PDB file of C-alpha atoms and ligand atoms in Angstrom:
ATOM      1  CA  MET A 412      22.848 -22.807  11.537  1.00 68.00           C
ATOM      2  CA  ARG A 413      20.754 -25.867  10.685  1.00 74.00           C
ATOM      3  CA  LEU A 414      18.178 -25.773   7.911  1.00 79.00           C
ATOM      4  CA  ALA A 415      16.335 -28.718   6.397  1.00 81.00           C
ATOM      5  CA  LYS A 416      13.965 -28.953   3.477  1.00 80.00           C
ATOM      6  CA  LEU A 417      10.372 -28.850   4.733  1.00 81.00           C
ATOM      7  CA  PRO A 418       7.822 -31.475   3.687  1.00 80.00           C
ATOM      8  CA  GLY A 419       6.374 -30.375   0.326  1.00 80.00           C
ATOM      9  CA  GLU A 420       8.874 -27.483  -0.079  1.00 80.00           C
ATOM     10  CA  SER A 421      10.329 -27.035  -3.584  1.00 82.00           C
ATOM     11  CA  THR A 422      14.104 -27.077  -4.061  1.00 85.00           C
ATOM     12  CA  ARG A 423      13.897 -23.450  -5.199  1.00 80.00           C
ATOM     13  CA  GLY A 424      11.934 -22.487  -2.088  1.00 80.00           C
ATOM     14  CA  PHE A 425      14.435 -24.250   0.144  1.00 83.00           C
ATOM     15  CA  LEU A 426      17.413 -22.616  -1.573  1.00 83.00           C
ATOM     16  CA  GLU A 427      15.809 -19.181  -1.186  1.00 81.00           C
ATOM     17  CA  ARG A 428      15.235 -19.808   2.503  1.00 82.00           C
ATOM     18  CA  LEU A 429      18.812 -20.975   2.897  1.00 86.00           C
ATOM     19  CA  ARG A 430      20.157 -17.898   1.077  1.00 86.00           C
ATOM     20  CA  ASP A 431      18.025 -15.600   3.265  1.00 84.00           C
ATOM     21  CA  ALA A 432      19.202 -17.308   6.447  1.00 86.00           C
ATOM     22  CA  VAL A 433      22.849 -16.826   5.416  1.00 85.00           C
ATOM     23  CA  LEU A 434      22.321 -13.192   4.389  1.00 82.00           C
ATOM     24  CA  LEU A 435      20.468 -12.413   7.616  1.00 83.00           C
ATOM     25  CA  ARG A 436      23.547 -13.595   9.502  1.00 86.00           C
ATOM     26  CA  ILE A 437      26.235 -11.863   7.483  1.00 85.00           C
ATOM     27  CA  SER A 438      24.686  -8.751   5.917  1.00 85.00           C
ATOM     28  CA  PRO A 439      23.511  -5.761   8.011  1.00 85.00           C
ATOM     29  CA  ALA A 440      22.052  -4.215   4.820  1.00 87.00           C
ATOM     30  CA  PHE A 441      19.964  -7.336   4.193  1.00 85.00           C
ATOM     31  CA  ARG A 442      18.776  -7.328   7.827  1.00 90.00           C
ATOM     32  CA  GLU A 443      17.755  -3.680   7.499  1.00 88.00           C
ATOM     33  CA  ARG A 444      15.863  -4.362   4.243  1.00 88.00           C
ATOM     34  CA  ARG A 445      14.081  -7.337   5.822  1.00 89.00           C
ATOM     35  CA  ARG A 446      13.095  -5.234   8.854  1.00 90.00           C
ATOM     36  CA  LEU A 447      11.466  -2.671   6.552  1.00 92.00           C
ATOM     37  CA  GLU A 448       9.802  -5.326   4.410  1.00 90.00           C
ATOM     38  CA  LYS A 449       8.173  -6.816   7.480  1.00 89.00           C
ATOM     39  CA  MET A 450       6.492  -3.459   8.107  1.00 90.00           C
ATOM     40  CA  VAL A 451       4.812  -3.767   4.693  1.00 90.00           C
ATOM     41  CA  GLY A 452       4.156  -7.435   4.014  1.00 81.00           C
ATOM     42  CA  PRO A 453       5.784  -9.513   1.269  1.00 82.00           C
ATOM     43  CA  THR A 454       9.533 -10.028   1.713  1.00 84.00           C
ATOM     44  CA  GLY A 455      12.246 -10.237  -0.943  1.00 84.00           C
ATOM     45  CA  VAL A 456      10.484  -7.913  -3.398  1.00 89.00           C
ATOM     46  CA  TRP A 457      11.128  -4.378  -2.082  1.00 91.00           C
ATOM     47  CA  LYS A 458      12.469  -2.962  -5.360  1.00 92.00           C
ATOM     48  CA  ALA A 459       9.775  -4.678  -7.423  1.00 92.00           C
ATOM     49  CA  LEU A 460       7.064  -3.204  -5.178  1.00 94.00           C
ATOM     50  CA  GLU A 461       8.640   0.260  -5.371  1.00 95.00           C
ATOM     51  CA  ARG A 462       8.515   0.007  -9.160  1.00 95.00           C
ATOM     52  CA  TYR A 463       4.961  -1.362  -9.079  1.00 96.00           C
ATOM     53  CA  GLN A 464       3.622   1.477  -6.903  1.00 97.00           C
ATOM     54  CA  VAL A 465       5.069   4.329  -8.955  1.00 97.00           C
ATOM     55  CA  GLY A 466       4.555   2.599 -12.318  1.00 96.00           C
ATOM     56  CA  CYS A 467       0.936   1.872 -11.534  1.00 97.00           C
ATOM     57  CA  LEU A 468       0.171   5.471 -10.537  1.00 98.00           C
ATOM     58  CA  LYS A 469       1.982   6.909 -13.557  1.00 98.00           C
ATOM     59  CA  ALA A 470       0.131   4.516 -15.860  1.00 97.00           C
ATOM     60  CA  LEU A 471      -3.126   5.805 -14.367  1.00 97.00           C
ATOM     61  CA  GLY A 472      -2.220   9.440 -14.964  1.00 97.00           C
ATOM     62  CA  LEU A 473      -0.119  10.687 -12.025  1.00 98.00           C
ATOM     63  CA  ARG A 474       2.055  13.641 -13.040  1.00 98.00           C
ATOM     64  CA  PRO A 475       4.682  15.579 -11.021  1.00 98.00           C
ATOM     65  CA  GLN A 476       2.368  18.541 -10.404  1.00 98.00           C
ATOM     66  CA  HIS A 477      -0.379  16.428  -8.815  1.00 98.00           C
ATOM     67  CA  HIS A 478      -1.082  16.433  -5.070  1.00 98.00           C
ATOM     68  CA  LEU A 479      -1.138  12.867  -3.730  1.00 98.00           C
ATOM     69  CA  LEU A 480      -2.321  11.421  -0.424  1.00 98.00           C
ATOM     70  CA  ASP A 481      -0.829   7.982   0.364  1.00 98.00           C
ATOM     71  CA  ILE A 482      -3.225   6.425   2.897  1.00 98.00           C
ATOM     72  CA  GLY A 483      -1.605   3.671   4.984  1.00 98.00           C
ATOM     73  CA  CYS A 484       1.787   4.767   3.636  1.00 98.00           C
ATOM     74  CA  GLY A 485       3.827   2.462   5.907  1.00 97.00           C
ATOM     75  CA  PRO A 486       7.608   2.998   5.830  1.00 97.00           C
ATOM     76  CA  LEU A 487       7.344   4.635   2.358  1.00 98.00           C
ATOM     77  CA  GLN A 488       8.055   1.704   0.068  1.00 97.00           C
ATOM     78  CA  GLY A 489       6.108   3.585  -2.583  1.00 97.00           C
ATOM     79  CA  GLY A 490       6.454   6.918  -0.797  1.00 98.00           C
ATOM     80  CA  ILE A 491      10.177   7.471  -1.386  1.00 98.00           C
ATOM     81  CA  PRO A 492      10.036   7.045  -5.191  1.00 98.00           C
ATOM     82  CA  LEU A 493       6.800   9.048  -5.218  1.00 98.00           C
ATOM     83  CA  ILE A 494       8.379  11.939  -3.276  1.00 98.00           C
ATOM     84  CA  ARG A 495      11.252  11.862  -5.809  1.00 98.00           C
ATOM     85  CA  TYR A 496       8.814  11.937  -8.723  1.00 98.00           C
ATOM     86  CA  LEU A 497       6.391  14.589  -7.462  1.00 98.00           C
ATOM     87  CA  ASP A 498       7.078  18.318  -7.265  1.00 98.00           C
ATOM     88  CA  THR A 499       7.978  19.799  -3.887  1.00 98.00           C
ATOM     89  CA  GLY A 500       5.184  19.708  -1.316  1.00 98.00           C
ATOM     90  CA  ARG A 501       2.948  17.416  -3.357  1.00 98.00           C
ATOM     91  CA  TYR A 502       3.274  14.180  -1.332  1.00 98.00           C
ATOM     92  CA  ALA A 503       1.381  13.488   1.890  1.00 98.00           C
ATOM     93  CA  GLY A 504       1.416  10.149   3.717  1.00 98.00           C
ATOM     94  CA  ILE A 505      -0.679   9.054   6.677  1.00 98.00           C
ATOM     95  CA  ASP A 506      -0.676   5.828   8.662  1.00 98.00           C
ATOM     96  CA  ILE A 507      -2.453   4.583  11.758  1.00 98.00           C
ATOM     97  CA  ARG A 508       0.759   3.231  13.313  1.00 97.00           C
ATOM     98  CA  PRO A 509       3.186   5.694  14.931  1.00 97.00           C
ATOM     99  CA  GLU A 510       6.092   3.324  14.184  1.00 96.00           C
ATOM    100  CA  SER A 511       5.312   3.480  10.447  1.00 97.00           C
ATOM    101  CA  ILE A 512       5.426   7.268  10.449  1.00 98.00           C
ATOM    102  CA  ALA A 513       8.594   7.352  12.579  1.00 98.00           C
ATOM    103  CA  GLU A 514      10.185   5.002  10.034  1.00 97.00           C
ATOM    104  CA  ALA A 515       8.830   7.106   7.165  1.00 98.00           C
ATOM    105  CA  HIS A 516      10.618  10.181   8.591  1.00 98.00           C
ATOM    106  CA  ARG A 517      13.819   8.138   8.881  1.00 97.00           C
ATOM    107  CA  GLN A 518      13.544   6.987   5.261  1.00 97.00           C
ATOM    108  CA  VAL A 519      13.031  10.568   4.056  1.00 98.00           C
ATOM    109  CA  ARG A 520      16.181  11.655   5.894  1.00 98.00           C
ATOM    110  CA  LYS A 521      18.127   8.631   4.602  1.00 96.00           C
ATOM    111  CA  ALA A 522      17.110   9.435   1.024  1.00 97.00           C
ATOM    112  CA  LYS A 523      17.924  13.140   1.633  1.00 98.00           C
ATOM    113  CA  LEU A 524      14.485  14.186   0.470  1.00 98.00           C
ATOM    114  CA  GLN A 525      13.571  16.653   3.248  1.00 98.00           C
ATOM    115  CA  ALA A 526      13.755  19.547   0.763  1.00 98.00           C
ATOM    116  CA  ARG A 527      10.806  17.988  -1.090  1.00 98.00           C
ATOM    117  CA  GLU A 528       8.736  18.766   2.020  1.00 98.00           C
ATOM    118  CA  PRO A 529       6.641  15.605   2.283  1.00 98.00           C
ATOM    119  CA  PHE A 530       3.827  15.847   4.841  1.00 98.00           C
ATOM    120  CA  LEU A 531       3.704  12.800   7.139  1.00 98.00           C
ATOM    121  CA  ALA A 532       1.267  12.180   9.975  1.00 98.00           C
ATOM    122  CA  VAL A 533      -0.120   9.487  12.221  1.00 98.00           C
ATOM    123  CA  SER A 534      -3.869   9.368  11.686  1.00 98.00           C
ATOM    124  CA  GLU A 535      -6.701   7.197  12.963  1.00 98.00           C
ATOM    125  CA  THR A 536      -9.238   9.211  10.989  1.00 98.00           C
ATOM    126  CA  PHE A 537      -7.911   9.048   7.399  1.00 98.00           C
ATOM    127  CA  GLY A 538      -6.558  12.564   7.824  1.00 98.00           C
ATOM    128  CA  ARG A 539      -9.688  14.232   9.195  1.00 97.00           C
ATOM    129  CA  ASP A 540      -7.844  15.615  12.214  1.00 96.00           C
ATOM    130  CA  GLU A 541      -4.420  16.153  10.634  1.00 98.00           C
ATOM    131  CA  LEU A 542      -4.778  17.415   7.072  1.00 98.00           C
ATOM    132  CA  GLY A 543      -6.448  20.786   7.644  1.00 97.00           C
ATOM    133  CA  GLU A 544      -7.746  22.235   4.381  1.00 97.00           C
ATOM    134  CA  ARG A 545      -5.545  20.087   2.102  1.00 98.00           C
ATOM    135  CA  THR A 546      -7.092  18.642  -1.037  1.00 98.00           C
ATOM    136  CA  PHE A 547      -5.643  16.113  -3.489  1.00 98.00           C
ATOM    137  CA  ASP A 548      -5.692  14.913  -7.109  1.00 98.00           C
ATOM    138  CA  PHE A 549      -4.729  11.320  -6.251  1.00 98.00           C
ATOM    139  CA  PHE A 550      -5.521   9.139  -3.246  1.00 98.00           C
ATOM    140  CA  TRP A 551      -3.432   5.956  -3.117  1.00 98.00           C
ATOM    141  CA  THR A 552      -4.484   3.064  -0.890  1.00 98.00           C
ATOM    142  CA  SER A 553      -1.950   0.339  -1.667  1.00 97.00           C
ATOM    143  CA  GLN A 554      -2.489  -2.956   0.176  1.00 96.00           C
ATOM    144  CA  LEU A 555      -4.856  -1.234   2.618  1.00 97.00           C
ATOM    145  CA  LEU A 556      -8.526  -1.533   1.632  1.00 97.00           C
ATOM    146  CA  TYR A 557      -8.706  -5.219   2.542  1.00 95.00           C
ATOM    147  CA  HIS A 558      -7.722  -4.393   6.124  1.00 95.00           C
ATOM    148  CA  LEU A 559     -10.694  -2.037   6.616  1.00 97.00           C
ATOM    149  CA  ASP A 560     -13.920  -3.222   8.215  1.00 96.00           C
ATOM    150  CA  ASP A 561     -17.221  -1.751   6.995  1.00 97.00           C
ATOM    151  CA  ASP A 562     -17.103   1.290   9.304  1.00 97.00           C
ATOM    152  CA  LEU A 563     -13.480   2.113   8.475  1.00 98.00           C
ATOM    153  CA  ALA A 564     -14.123   1.748   4.739  1.00 98.00           C
ATOM    154  CA  GLU A 565     -17.037   4.177   5.137  1.00 98.00           C
ATOM    155  CA  MET A 566     -14.872   6.660   7.044  1.00 98.00           C
ATOM    156  CA  CYS A 567     -12.099   6.359   4.460  1.00 98.00           C
ATOM    157  CA  PHE A 568     -14.465   7.187   1.588  1.00 98.00           C
ATOM    158  CA  THR A 569     -16.054  10.065   3.553  1.00 98.00           C
ATOM    159  CA  GLN A 570     -12.657  11.681   4.117  1.00 98.00           C
ATOM    160  CA  VAL A 571     -11.496  11.099   0.549  1.00 98.00           C
ATOM    161  CA  ALA A 572     -14.732  12.490  -0.928  1.00 98.00           C
ATOM    162  CA  ALA A 573     -14.334  15.661   1.157  1.00 98.00           C
ATOM    163  CA  ARG A 574     -10.795  16.274  -0.126  1.00 98.00           C
ATOM    164  CA  MET A 575     -11.158  15.496  -3.827  1.00 98.00           C
ATOM    165  CA  ARG A 576     -10.053  18.216  -6.239  1.00 98.00           C
ATOM    166  CA  PRO A 577     -11.912  18.382  -9.547  1.00 97.00           C
ATOM    167  CA  GLY A 578     -11.073  15.209 -11.529  1.00 97.00           C
ATOM    168  CA  ALA A 579      -9.440  13.536  -8.518  1.00 98.00           C
ATOM    169  CA  ARG A 580      -9.202   9.736  -8.258  1.00 98.00           C
ATOM    170  CA  LEU A 581      -8.953   7.265  -5.429  1.00 98.00           C
ATOM    171  CA  ILE A 582      -6.985   4.169  -6.435  1.00 98.00           C
ATOM    172  CA  GLY A 583      -6.565   0.980  -4.450  1.00 98.00           C
ATOM    173  CA  ASP A 584      -6.598  -2.802  -4.492  1.00 98.00           C
ATOM    174  CA  PHE A 585      -8.744  -5.344  -2.739  1.00 97.00           C
ATOM    175  CA  ILE A 586      -8.980  -9.127  -2.348  1.00 95.00           C
ATOM    176  CA  PRO A 587     -11.915 -10.290  -4.462  1.00 95.00           C
ATOM    177  CA  THR A 588     -14.426 -12.995  -3.640  1.00 94.00           C
ATOM    178  CA  ASP A 589     -17.413 -14.256  -5.636  1.00 94.00           C
ATOM    179  CA  GLY A 590     -19.432 -14.625  -2.443  1.00 93.00           C
ATOM    180  CA  PRO A 591     -20.502 -12.056   0.165  1.00 92.00           C
ATOM    181  CA  SER A 592     -17.982 -10.000   2.165  1.00 93.00           C
ATOM    182  CA  GLU A 593     -15.998 -12.279   4.393  1.00 92.00           C
ATOM    183  CA  ARG A 594     -13.832 -11.553   7.408  1.00 91.00           C
ATOM    184  CA  ARG A 595     -10.909 -13.990   7.510  1.00 87.00           C
ATOM    185  CA  SER A 596      -9.495 -15.108  10.815  1.00 74.00           C
ATOM    186  CA  ASP A 597      -5.903 -14.666   9.626  1.00 76.00           C
ATOM    187  CA  ASN A 598      -4.273 -11.350  10.335  1.00 81.00           C
ATOM    188  CA  TRP A 599      -1.131  -9.410   9.465  1.00 85.00           C
ATOM    189  CA  GLN A 600       0.435  -7.576  12.408  1.00 86.00           C
ATOM    190  CA  GLY A 601      -2.965  -7.375  14.072  1.00 86.00           C
ATOM    191  CA  PHE A 602      -4.810  -6.199  10.921  1.00 91.00           C
ATOM    192  CA  THR A 603      -7.663  -8.456   9.784  1.00 92.00           C
ATOM    193  CA  PHE A 604      -8.199  -9.463   6.141  1.00 93.00           C
ATOM    194  CA  PHE A 605     -11.569  -8.799   4.502  1.00 95.00           C
ATOM    195  CA  HIS A 606     -12.390 -10.456   1.187  1.00 95.00           C
ATOM    196  CA  ARG A 607     -15.020  -8.479  -0.739  1.00 97.00           C
ATOM    197  CA  PRO A 608     -17.176  -8.778  -3.831  1.00 97.00           C
ATOM    198  CA  PHE A 609     -16.975  -5.945  -6.401  1.00 97.00           C
ATOM    199  CA  SER A 610     -20.494  -4.934  -5.328  1.00 97.00           C
ATOM    200  CA  PHE A 611     -19.197  -3.913  -1.871  1.00 98.00           C
ATOM    201  CA  PHE A 612     -17.098  -1.175  -3.467  1.00 98.00           C
ATOM    202  CA  GLU A 613     -19.734  -0.271  -6.057  1.00 98.00           C
ATOM    203  CA  ASP A 614     -22.206   0.386  -3.215  1.00 97.00           C
ATOM    204  CA  LEU A 615     -19.609   2.310  -1.222  1.00 97.00           C
ATOM    205  CA  ALA A 616     -18.833   4.459  -4.258  1.00 98.00           C
ATOM    206  CA  THR A 617     -22.517   5.175  -4.907  1.00 97.00           C
ATOM    207  CA  ARG A 618     -23.107   6.247  -1.286  1.00 97.00           C
ATOM    208  CA  HIS A 619     -20.245   8.742  -1.639  1.00 98.00           C
ATOM    209  CA  GLY A 620     -21.261  10.142  -5.030  1.00 97.00           C
ATOM    210  CA  MET A 621     -18.524   8.332  -6.951  1.00 98.00           C
ATOM    211  CA  HIS A 622     -18.371   5.848  -9.766  1.00 97.00           C
ATOM    212  CA  MET A 623     -16.028   2.904  -9.898  1.00 98.00           C
ATOM    213  CA  LEU A 624     -13.696   1.686 -12.644  1.00 98.00           C
ATOM    214  CA  ARG A 625     -12.067  -1.749 -12.710  1.00 98.00           C
ATOM    215  CA  HIS A 626      -8.431  -1.856 -13.829  1.00 98.00           C
ATOM    216  CA  GLY A 627      -7.787  -5.587 -13.558  1.00 97.00           C
ATOM    217  CA  LYS A 628      -5.301  -7.523 -11.492  1.00 96.00           C
ATOM    218  CA  LEU A 629      -2.206  -6.050  -9.839  1.00 96.00           C
ATOM    219  CA  ARG A 630       0.044  -8.393 -11.827  1.00 94.00           C
ATOM    220  CA  GLN A 631      -0.910  -6.406 -14.945  1.00 95.00           C
ATOM    221  CA  PHE A 632       0.727  -3.389 -13.310  1.00 95.00           C
ATOM    222  CA  GLY A 633       3.937  -5.188 -12.392  1.00 93.00           C
ATOM    223  CA  TYR A 634       3.069  -6.501  -8.933  1.00 93.00           C
ATOM    224  CA  PRO A 635       5.515  -9.404  -8.505  1.00 90.00           C
ATOM    225  CA  VAL A 636       4.034 -12.829  -9.138  1.00 89.00           C
ATOM    226  CA  ARG A 637       5.279 -15.578  -6.854  1.00 78.00           C
ATOM    227  CA  LYS A 638       3.524 -18.600  -5.502  1.00 68.00           C
ATOM    228  CA  THR A 639       3.571 -17.061  -2.040  1.00 63.00           C
ATOM    229  CA  TYR A 640       2.491 -13.559  -3.172  1.00 59.00           C
ATOM    230  CA  SER A 641      -1.092 -14.147  -4.146  1.00 80.00           C
ATOM    231  CA  LEU A 642      -1.700 -10.399  -3.694  1.00 90.00           C
ATOM    232  CA  SER A 643      -0.772 -10.094  -7.376  1.00 91.00           C
ATOM    233  CA  ASP A 644      -4.307 -11.458  -7.930  1.00 92.00           C
ATOM    234  CA  ASN A 645      -5.823  -8.492  -6.084  1.00 95.00           C
ATOM    235  CA  GLU A 646      -8.088  -6.294  -8.185  1.00 97.00           C
ATOM    236  CA  LEU A 647      -7.236  -2.656  -8.763  1.00 98.00           C
ATOM    237  CA  LEU A 648     -10.065  -0.112  -8.571  1.00 98.00           C
ATOM    238  CA  GLU A 649     -10.407   3.574  -9.330  1.00 98.00           C
ATOM    239  CA  PHE A 650     -13.100   5.885  -7.948  1.00 98.00           C
ATOM    240  CA  ARG A 651     -14.048   9.323  -9.256  1.00 98.00           C
ATOM    241  CA  LYS A 652     -16.754  11.764  -8.288  1.00 96.00           C
ATOM    242  CA  LYS A 653     -19.788  11.610 -10.587  1.00 93.00           C
TER     243      LYS A 653
HETATM  244  C1  LIG B1040       0.233  -3.885   4.064  1.00 68.75           C
HETATM  245  S1  LIG B1040       0.798  -2.345   4.661  1.00 68.75           S
HETATM  246  C2  LIG B1040       0.964  -1.432   3.131  1.00 68.75           C
HETATM  247  C3  LIG B1040       1.867  -0.218   3.250  1.00 68.75           C
HETATM  248  C4  LIG B1040       1.939   0.658   1.994  1.00 68.75           C
HETATM  249  N1  LIG B1040       0.648   1.167   1.613  1.00 68.75           N
HETATM  250  C5  LIG B1040       2.531  -0.113   0.844  1.00 68.75           C
HETATM  251  O1  LIG B1040       1.786  -0.658   0.016  1.00 68.75           O
HETATM  252  O2  LIG B1040       3.782  -0.190   0.771  1.00 68.75           O
HETATM  253  C6  LIG B1040      -0.711  -1.635   5.329  1.00 68.75           C
HETATM  254  C7  LIG B1040      -0.455  -0.310   5.996  1.00 68.75           C
HETATM  255  O3  LIG B1040      -1.712   0.295   6.295  1.00 68.75           O
HETATM  256  C8  LIG B1040      -1.674   0.827   7.594  1.00 68.75           C
HETATM  257  N2  LIG B1040      -3.069   0.888   8.093  1.00 68.75           N
HETATM  258  C9  LIG B1040      -3.875  -0.140   8.440  1.00 68.75           C
HETATM  259  N3  LIG B1040      -5.094   0.310   8.822  1.00 68.75           N
HETATM  260  C10 LIG B1040      -5.064   1.655   8.671  1.00 68.75           C
HETATM  261  C11 LIG B1040      -6.004   2.704   8.898  1.00 68.75           C
HETATM  262  N4  LIG B1040      -7.229   2.451   9.372  1.00 68.75           N
HETATM  263  N5  LIG B1040      -5.633   3.987   8.648  1.00 68.75           N
HETATM  264  C12 LIG B1040      -4.372   4.261   8.192  1.00 68.75           C
HETATM  265  N6  LIG B1040      -3.437   3.311   7.980  1.00 68.75           N
HETATM  266  C13 LIG B1040      -3.757   2.031   8.218  1.00 68.75           C
HETATM  267  C14 LIG B1040      -0.762  -0.115   8.371  1.00 68.75           C
HETATM  268  O4  LIG B1040      -0.229   0.476   9.519  1.00 68.75           O
HETATM  269  C15 LIG B1040       0.308  -0.427   7.313  1.00 68.75           C
HETATM  270  O5  LIG B1040       1.373   0.481   7.345  1.00 68.75           O
END
């Protein structure tokens, strides 16, 4: 194995890369963790992101008796601790990618949480075709909203609005910009990034009979802050029916 410091790379960054390269070679557990992390995004912060997801929702009022829909749930980084926290049958997770949901089922079995009866489904319609008559108190869109184009964002809000119990909230983060909405050419696993002004979500909320609350940056809720994880600067929003 040959690794050299890259131009402009800090010593700390190089040492982390070196450590990861060694662990990837010698530790099956590390390889497995890395495989899962790549299905979500940032690497090296799985536990911190688990804590962030549950801590954030609890801080905003989630209680064990609430019904929660995790939209874009991925391989259940937040889902597993949420299933543990919520009462039986209260967690539902949907994702557009079949491989995410297959992995989610695996993670539930691995954590021996089948008795908590989480509902998991592949959905291209934000649950329209899969969730039947289910309604929810919390809708969680972690690291998802900035991958939705205008039409998908509209569909997401339509589905959420139709399934809101009295007092329900939709909570999620987005990448802010001071300018107009902007589609970035970079993508993550085929998903585009959209940077949005606050007004994009204010307008969306108004069209769906909701009002919007700003909760500040993700770092205030424990999202890990690293030079490479600028998502900690994402803004957290809450939407409720008027
Ligand atoms: C960055 S990952 C975040 C996963 C998870 N929410 C978390 O924070 O740990 C984005 C997830 O959203 C899913 N996704 C993207 N577009 C979607 C859509 N239109 N409907 C449902 N899921 C979607 C992806 O498959 C992926 O699992």
